[in-house]
JSON list of C-alpha atoms in Angstrom, two decimals:
[
{"chain": "A", "resi": 9, "resn": "UNK", "atom": "CA", "xyz": [10.46, -2.01, -15.48]},
{"chain": "A", "resi": 10, "resn": "UNK", "atom": "CA", "xyz": [7.59, 0.63, -14.41]},
{"chain": "A", "resi": 11, "resn": "UNK", "atom": "CA", "xyz": [9.58, 2.61, -12.00]},
{"chain": "A", "resi": 12, "resn": "UNK", "atom": "CA", "xyz": [12.84, 2.82, -14.68]},
{"chain": "A", "resi": 13, "resn": "UNK", "atom": "CA", "xyz": [10.21, 4.64, -16.63]},
{"chain": "A", "resi": 14, "resn": "UNK", "atom": "CA", "xyz": [9.44, 6.94, -13.85]},
{"chain": "A", "resi": 15, "resn": "UNK", "atom": "CA", "xyz": [12.77, 8.02, -13.34]},
{"chain": "A", "resi": 16, "resn": "UNK", "atom": "CA", "xyz": [13.22, 8.35, -17.61]},
{"chain": "A", "resi": 17, "resn": "UNK", "atom": "CA", "xyz": [10.42, 10.70, -17.66]},
{"chain": "A", "resi": 18, "resn": "UNK", "atom": "CA", "xyz": [11.64, 12.72, -14.55]},
{"chain": "A", "resi": 19, "resn": "UNK", "atom": "CA", "xyz": [15.16, 12.85, -16.32]},
{"chain": "A", "resi": 20, "resn": "UNK", "atom": "CA", "xyz": [12.96, 14.57, -19.34]},
{"chain": "A", "resi": 21, "resn": "UNK", "atom": "CA", "xyz": [11.57, 17.02, -16.94]},
{"chain": "A", "resi": 22, "resn": "UNK", "atom": "CA", "xyz": [15.29, 18.13, -16.26]},
{"chain": "A", "resi": 23, "resn": "UNK", "atom": "CA", "xyz": [15.76, 20.42, -19.09]},
{"chain": "A", "resi": 24, "resn": "UNK", "atom": "CA", "xyz": [12.24, 21.90, -18.56]},
{"chain": "A", "resi": 25, "resn": "UNK", "atom": "CA", "xyz": [13.51, 24.49, -15.67]},
{"chain": "A", "resi": 26, "resn": "UNK", "atom": "CA", "xyz": [14.37, 27.76, -17.39]},
{"chain": "A", "resi": 27, "resn": "UNK", "atom": "CA", "xyz": [10.76, 28.30, -19.62]},
{"chain": "A", "resi": 28, "resn": "UNK", "atom": "CA", "xyz": [7.54, 28.50, -19.19]},
{"chain": "A", "resi": 29, "resn": "UNK", "atom": "CA", "xyz": [6.02, 25.21, -19.61]},
{"chain": "A", "resi": 30, "resn": "UNK", "atom": "CA", "xyz": [4.19, 24.53, -22.95]},
{"chain": "A", "resi": 31, "resn": "UNK", "atom": "CA", "xyz": [1.41, 22.08, -23.51]},
{"chain": "A", "resi": 32, "resn": "UNK", "atom": "CA", "xyz": [4.15, 18.99, -24.38]},
{"chain": "A", "resi": 33, "resn": "UNK", "atom": "CA", "xyz": [5.89, 19.96, -21.50]},
{"chain": "A", "resi": 34, "resn": "UNK", "atom": "CA", "xyz": [2.80, 19.85, -18.94]},
{"chain": "A", "resi": 35, "resn": "UNK", "atom": "CA", "xyz": [2.52, 16.35, -20.76]},
{"chain": "A", "resi": 36, "resn": "UNK", "atom": "CA", "xyz": [5.87, 15.18, -19.47]},
{"chain": "A", "resi": 37, "resn": "UNK", "atom": "CA", "xyz": [5.45, 16.75, -15.77]},
{"chain": "A", "resi": 38, "resn": "UNK", "atom": "CA", "xyz": [2.07, 15.47, -15.65]},
{"chain": "A", "resi": 39, "resn": "UNK", "atom": "CA", "xyz": [3.68, 11.91, -16.90]},
{"chain": "A", "resi": 40, "resn": "UNK", "atom": "CA", "xyz": [6.18, 12.47, -13.90]},
{"chain": "A", "resi": 41, "resn": "UNK", "atom": "CA", "xyz": [3.07, 12.37, -11.71]},
{"chain": "A", "resi": 42, "resn": "UNK", "atom": "CA", "xyz": [1.24, 9.70, -13.01]},
{"chain": "A", "resi": 43, "resn": "UNK", "atom": "CA", "xyz": [4.48, 7.81, -12.74]},
{"chain": "A", "resi": 44, "resn": "UNK", "atom": "CA", "xyz": [5.21, 8.52, -9.15]},
{"chain": "A", "resi": 45, "resn": "UNK", "atom": "CA", "xyz": [1.56, 7.90, -8.07]},
{"chain": "A", "resi": 46, "resn": "UNK", "atom": "CA", "xyz": [1.68, 4.65, -9.99]},
{"chain": "A", "resi": 47, "resn": "UNK", "atom": "CA", "xyz": [5.02, 3.52, -7.60]},
{"chain": "A", "resi": 48, "resn": "UNK", "atom": "CA", "xyz": [2.76, 4.36, -4.88]},
{"chain": "A", "resi": 49, "resn": "UNK", "atom": "CA", "xyz": [-0.37, 2.51, -6.26]},
{"chain": "A", "resi": 50, "resn": "UNK", "atom": "CA", "xyz": [2.39, -0.84, -6.79]},
{"chain": "A", "resi": 51, "resn": "UNK", "atom": "CA", "xyz": [4.51, -0.82, -3.69]},
{"chain": "A", "resi": 52, "resn": "UNK", "atom": "CA", "xyz": [3.09, 1.22, -0.61]},
{"chain": "A", "resi": 53, "resn": "UNK", "atom": "CA", "xyz": [0.74, -0.61, 1.45]},
{"chain": "A", "resi": 54, "resn": "UNK", "atom": "CA", "xyz": [-1.80, 1.94, 2.74]},
{"chain": "A", "resi": 55, "resn": "UNK", "atom": "CA", "xyz": [-2.29, 2.53, -1.18]},
{"chain": "A", "resi": 56, "resn": "UNK", "atom": "CA", "xyz": [-2.71, -1.02, -2.06]},
{"chain": "A", "resi": 57, "resn": "UNK", "atom": "CA", "xyz": [-4.86, -1.42, 0.47]},
{"chain": "A", "resi": 58, "resn": "UNK", "atom": "CA", "xyz": [-7.11, 1.27, -0.38]},
{"chain": "A", "resi": 59, "resn": "UNK", "atom": "CA", "xyz": [-7.29, -0.05, -4.18]},
{"chain": "A", "resi": 60, "resn": "UNK", "atom": "CA", "xyz": [-7.74, -3.26, -2.94]},
{"chain": "A", "resi": 61, "resn": "UNK", "atom": "CA", "xyz": [-8.93, -5.10, -6.11]},
{"chain": "A", "resi": 62, "resn": "UNK", "atom": "CA", "xyz": [-9.92, -1.90, -7.96]},
{"chain": "A", "resi": 63, "resn": "UNK", "atom": "CA", "xyz": [-10.12, -1.81, -11.80]},
{"chain": "A", "resi": 64, "resn": "UNK", "atom": "CA", "xyz": [-10.55, 0.57, -14.30]},
{"chain": "A", "resi": 65, "resn": "UNK", "atom": "CA", "xyz": [-8.86, 3.26, -16.69]},
{"chain": "A", "resi": 66, "resn": "UNK", "atom": "CA", "xyz": [-8.64, 6.89, -16.10]},
{"chain": "A", "resi": 67, "resn": "UNK", "atom": "CA", "xyz": [-8.12, 9.24, -19.06]},
{"chain": "A", "resi": 68, "resn": "UNK", "atom": "CA", "xyz": [-6.20, 12.76, -18.56]},
{"chain": "A", "resi": 69, "resn": "UNK", "atom": "CA", "xyz": [-6.16, 15.32, -21.05]},
{"chain": "A", "resi": 70, "resn": "UNK", "atom": "CA", "xyz": [-6.23, 19.40, -21.44]},
{"chain": "A", "resi": 71, "resn": "UNK", "atom": "CA", "xyz": [-8.78, 21.66, -22.86]},
{"chain": "A", "resi": 72, "resn": "UNK", "atom": "CA", "xyz": [-10.54, 17.94, -23.99]},
{"chain": "A", "resi": 73, "resn": "UNK", "atom": "CA", "xyz": [-8.68, 17.88, -27.17]},
{"chain": "A", "resi": 74, "resn": "UNK", "atom": "CA", "xyz": [-4.79, 17.13, -25.76]},
{"chain": "A", "resi": 75, "resn": "UNK", "atom": "CA", "xyz": [-4.38, 13.93, -24.32]},
{"chain": "A", "resi": 76, "resn": "UNK", "atom": "CA", "xyz": [-1.89, 13.85, -20.88]},
{"chain": "A", "resi": 77, "resn": "UNK", "atom": "CA", "xyz": [-2.07, 10.23, -20.25]},
{"chain": "A", "resi": 78, "resn": "UNK", "atom": "CA", "xyz": [-3.71, 7.03, -19.25]},
{"chain": "A", "resi": 79, "resn": "UNK", "atom": "CA", "xyz": [-3.39, 4.92, -15.98]},
{"chain": "A", "resi": 80, "resn": "UNK", "atom": "CA", "xyz": [-4.91, 1.44, -15.53]},
{"chain": "A", "resi": 81, "resn": "UNK", "atom": "CA", "xyz": [-4.48, -1.86, -13.54]},
{"chain": "A", "resi": 82, "resn": "UNK", "atom": "CA", "xyz": [-2.81, -4.13, -16.07]},
{"chain": "A", "resi": 83, "resn": "UNK", "atom": "CA", "xyz": [-3.59, -7.48, -16.72]},
{"chain": "A", "resi": 84, "resn": "UNK", "atom": "CA", "xyz": [-0.78, -8.91, -14.40]},
{"chain": "A", "resi": 85, "resn": "UNK", "atom": "CA", "xyz": [-2.36, -6.45, -11.29]},
{"chain": "A", "resi": 86, "resn": "UNK", "atom": "CA", "xyz": [0.20, -3.70, -11.84]},
{"chain": "A", "resi": 87, "resn": "UNK", "atom": "CA", "xyz": [-0.94, -0.10, -12.18]},
{"chain": "A", "resi": 88, "resn": "UNK", "atom": "CA", "xyz": [0.53, 1.37, -15.00]},
{"chain": "A", "resi": 89, "resn": "UNK", "atom": "CA", "xyz": [0.30, 4.40, -17.08]},
{"chain": "A", "resi": 90, "resn": "UNK", "atom": "CA", "xyz": [0.93, 5.48, -20.46]},
{"chain": "A", "resi": 91, "resn": "UNK", "atom": "CA", "xyz": [1.13, 8.60, -22.74]},
{"chain": "A", "resi": 92, "resn": "UNK", "atom": "CA", "xyz": [-0.48, 7.32, -25.60]},
{"chain": "A", "resi": 93, "resn": "UNK", "atom": "CA", "xyz": [-4.15, 7.62, -26.24]},
{"chain": "A", "resi": 94, "resn": "UNK", "atom": "CA", "xyz": [-5.81, 3.81, -26.26]},
{"chain": "A", "resi": 95, "resn": "UNK", "atom": "CA", "xyz": [-8.74, 2.95, -28.51]},
{"chain": "A", "resi": 96, "resn": "UNK", "atom": "CA", "xyz": [-10.54, 1.73, -25.40]},
{"chain": "A", "resi": 97, "resn": "UNK", "atom": "CA", "xyz": [-12.92, 3.61, -23.48]},
{"chain": "A", "resi": 98, "resn": "UNK", "atom": "CA", "xyz": [-12.26, 4.80, -19.83]},
{"chain": "A", "resi": 99, "resn": "UNK", "atom": "CA", "xyz": [-13.58, 4.37, -16.76]},
{"chain": "A", "resi": 100, "resn": "UNK", "atom": "CA", "xyz": [-13.03, 7.87, -15.90]},
{"chain": "A", "resi": 101, "resn": "UNK", "atom": "CA", "xyz": [-12.34, 11.18, -17.99]},
{"chain": "A", "resi": 102, "resn": "UNK", "atom": "CA", "xyz": [-10.59, 13.95, -16.17]},
{"chain": "A", "resi": 103, "resn": "UNK", "atom": "CA", "xyz": [-10.56, 17.34, -18.67]},
{"chain": "A", "resi": 104, "resn": "UNK", "atom": "CA", "xyz": [-8.04, 20.02, -17.27]},
{"chain": "A", "resi": 105, "resn": "UNK", "atom": "CA", "xyz": [-9.22, 23.33, -18.03]},
{"chain": "A", "resi": 106, "resn": "UNK", "atom": "CA", "xyz": [-5.78, 24.88, -18.84]},
{"chain": "A", "resi": 107, "resn": "UNK", "atom": "CA", "xyz": [-2.25, 24.82, -18.18]},
{"chain": "A", "resi": 108, "resn": "UNK", "atom": "CA", "xyz": [-2.06, 25.55, -14.84]},
{"chain": "A", "resi": 109, "resn": "UNK", "atom": "CA", "xyz": [-4.80, 23.22, -13.96]},
{"chain": "A", "resi": 110, "resn": "UNK", "atom": "CA", "xyz": [-2.90, 20.47, -15.34]},
{"chain": "A", "resi": 111, "resn": "UNK", "atom": "CA", "xyz": [0.21, 21.10, -13.61]},
{"chain": "A", "resi": 112, "resn": "UNK", "atom": "CA", "xyz": [-1.67, 21.71, -10.32]},
{"chain": "A", "resi": 113, "resn": "UNK", "atom": "CA", "xyz": [-2.91, 18.14, -10.91]},
{"chain": "A", "resi": 114, "resn": "UNK", "atom": "CA", "xyz": [0.80, 16.74, -11.50]},
{"chain": "A", "resi": 115, "resn": "UNK", "atom": "CA", "xyz": [1.85, 18.37, -8.56]},
{"chain": "A", "resi": 116, "resn": "UNK", "atom": "CA", "xyz": [-1.21, 16.65, -6.58]},
{"chain": "A", "resi": 117, "resn": "UNK", "atom": "CA", "xyz": [-3.06, 20.29, -5.48]},
{"chain": "A", "resi": 118, "resn": "UNK", "atom": "CA", "xyz": [-6.30, 19.43, -7.11]},
{"chain": "A", "resi": 119, "resn": "UNK", "atom": "CA", "xyz": [-9.14, 19.60, -4.50]},
{"chain": "A", "resi": 120, "resn": "UNK", "atom": "CA", "xyz": [-11.40, 17.63, -5.19]},
{"chain": "A", "resi": 121, "resn": "UNK", "atom": "CA", "xyz": [-14.04, 19.53, -3.91]},
{"chain": "A", "resi": 122, "resn": "UNK", "atom": "CA", "xyz": [-13.43, 23.15, -5.11]},
{"chain": "A", "resi": 123, "resn": "UNK", "atom": "CA", "xyz": [-11.83, 22.56, -8.52]},
{"chain": "A", "resi": 124, "resn": "UNK", "atom": "CA", "xyz": [-14.96, 21.02, -10.30]},
{"chain": "A", "resi": 125, "resn": "UNK", "atom": "CA", "xyz": [-16.96, 23.41, -8.60]},
{"chain": "A", "resi": 126, "resn": "UNK", "atom": "CA", "xyz": [-15.00, 26.48, -10.09]},
{"chain": "A", "resi": 127, "resn": "UNK", "atom": "CA", "xyz": [-14.08, 24.90, -13.54]},
{"chain": "A", "resi": 128, "resn": "UNK", "atom": "CA", "xyz": [-10.87, 24.13, -13.46]},
{"chain": "A", "resi": 129, "resn": "UNK", "atom": "CA", "xyz": [-11.35, 20.55, -14.11]},
{"chain": "A", "resi": 130, "resn": "UNK", "atom": "CA", "xyz": [-14.15, 18.38, -15.27]},
{"chain": "A", "resi": 131, "resn": "UNK", "atom": "CA", "xyz": [-14.51, 14.60, -14.51]},
{"chain": "A", "resi": 132, "resn": "UNK", "atom": "CA", "xyz": [-16.97, 12.22, -15.85]},
{"chain": "A", "resi": 133, "resn": "UNK", "atom": "CA", "xyz": [-17.35, 8.21, -14.91]},
{"chain": "A", "resi": 134, "resn": "UNK", "atom": "CA", "xyz": [-16.64, 5.99, -12.07]},
{"chain": "A", "resi": 135, "resn": "UNK", "atom": "CA", "xyz": [-15.87, 9.27, -9.46]},
{"chain": "A", "resi": 136, "resn": "UNK", "atom": "CA", "xyz": [-15.27, 6.68, -6.75]},
{"chain": "A", "resi": 137, "resn": "UNK", "atom": "CA", "xyz": [-12.17, 5.23, -8.66]},
{"chain": "A", "resi": 138, "resn": "UNK", "atom": "CA", "xyz": [-10.88, 8.72, -9.37]},
{"chain": "A", "resi": 139, "resn": "UNK", "atom": "CA", "xyz": [-11.05, 9.64, -5.83]},
{"chain": "A", "resi": 140, "resn": "UNK", "atom": "CA", "xyz": [-8.92, 6.97, -4.33]},
{"chain": "A", "resi": 141, "resn": "UNK", "atom": "CA", "xyz": [-6.48, 7.40, -7.27]},
{"chain": "A", "resi": 142, "resn": "UNK", "atom": "CA", "xyz": [-6.63, 11.54, -6.02]},
{"chain": "A", "resi": 143, "resn": "UNK", "atom": "CA", "xyz": [-5.72, 10.48, -2.46]},
{"chain": "A", "resi": 144, "resn": "UNK", "atom": "CA", "xyz": [-2.84, 8.29, -3.25]},
{"chain": "A", "resi": 145, "resn": "UNK", "atom": "CA", "xyz": [-1.64, 10.90, -5.71]},
{"chain": "A", "resi": 146, "resn": "UNK", "atom": "CA", "xyz": [-1.88, 13.76, -3.02]},
{"chain": "A", "resi": 147, "resn": "UNK", "atom": "CA", "xyz": [0.44, 11.10, -0.54]},
{"chain": "A", "resi": 148, "resn": "UNK", "atom": "CA", "xyz": [2.95, 11.01, -3.03]},
{"chain": "A", "resi": 149, "resn": "UNK", "atom": "CA", "xyz": [3.37, 14.54, -4.59]},
{"chain": "A", "resi": 150, "resn": "UNK", "atom": "CA", "xyz": [3.66, 15.33, -0.03]},
{"chain": "A", "resi": 151, "resn": "UNK", "atom": "CA", "xyz": [6.54, 12.58, 0.12]},
{"chain": "A", "resi": 152, "resn": "UNK", "atom": "CA", "xyz": [8.08, 13.13, -3.43]},
{"chain": "A", "resi": 153, "resn": "UNK", "atom": "CA", "xyz": [10.12, 16.13, -4.27]},
{"chain": "A", "resi": 154, "resn": "UNK", "atom": "CA", "xyz": [8.44, 17.76, -7.08]},
{"chain": "A", "resi": 155, "resn": "UNK", "atom": "CA", "xyz": [10.77, 20.44, -9.57]},
{"chain": "A", "resi": 156, "resn": "UNK", "atom": "CA", "xyz": [7.27, 21.57, -10.61]},
{"chain": "A", "resi": 157, "resn": "UNK", "atom": "CA", "xyz": [7.02, 23.89, -7.78]},
{"chain": "A", "resi": 158, "resn": "UNK", "atom": "CA", "xyz": [8.52, 26.37, -9.73]},
{"chain": "A", "resi": 159, "resn": "UNK", "atom": "CA", "xyz": [6.15, 26.76, -12.27]},
{"chain": "A", "resi": 160, "resn": "UNK", "atom": "CA", "xyz": [3.33, 26.01, -9.83]},
{"chain": "A", "resi": 161, "resn": "UNK", "atom": "CA", "xyz": [4.07, 29.29, -8.27]},
{"chain": "A", "resi": 162, "resn": "UNK", "atom": "CA", "xyz": [4.18, 31.47, -11.17]}
]
């Protein structure tokens, strides 16, 4: 079921190729990236080993006010993501400075050392959880083809 949601999200991206992305478009792109990473967290043995018994939630937003998504480990021990902002406090908050930074995040192209220093992202909370998630996101982005390269190149 989780993988089906990811495929549905990727299908929504299909219509976004011929225009500059809006905030809502970036949210769809971002959900596609979260879904791909979630599949790796749940089904890729090295990612499963890395995350082990890790628990927690990561909330992602754009410009501190536009919610992009949350990734979390559910009660049945599977990683999931949602585009709706839950009422509970996250373990980690990842805020993207602008649309370009958020697109780079969706592509797994955030540099965990340079981007915070340059102000492209702002991170607070359990940084080790975000580091592990980011590592898996970069693996997924290298192995899964993405239509976002067109927008990232702009």
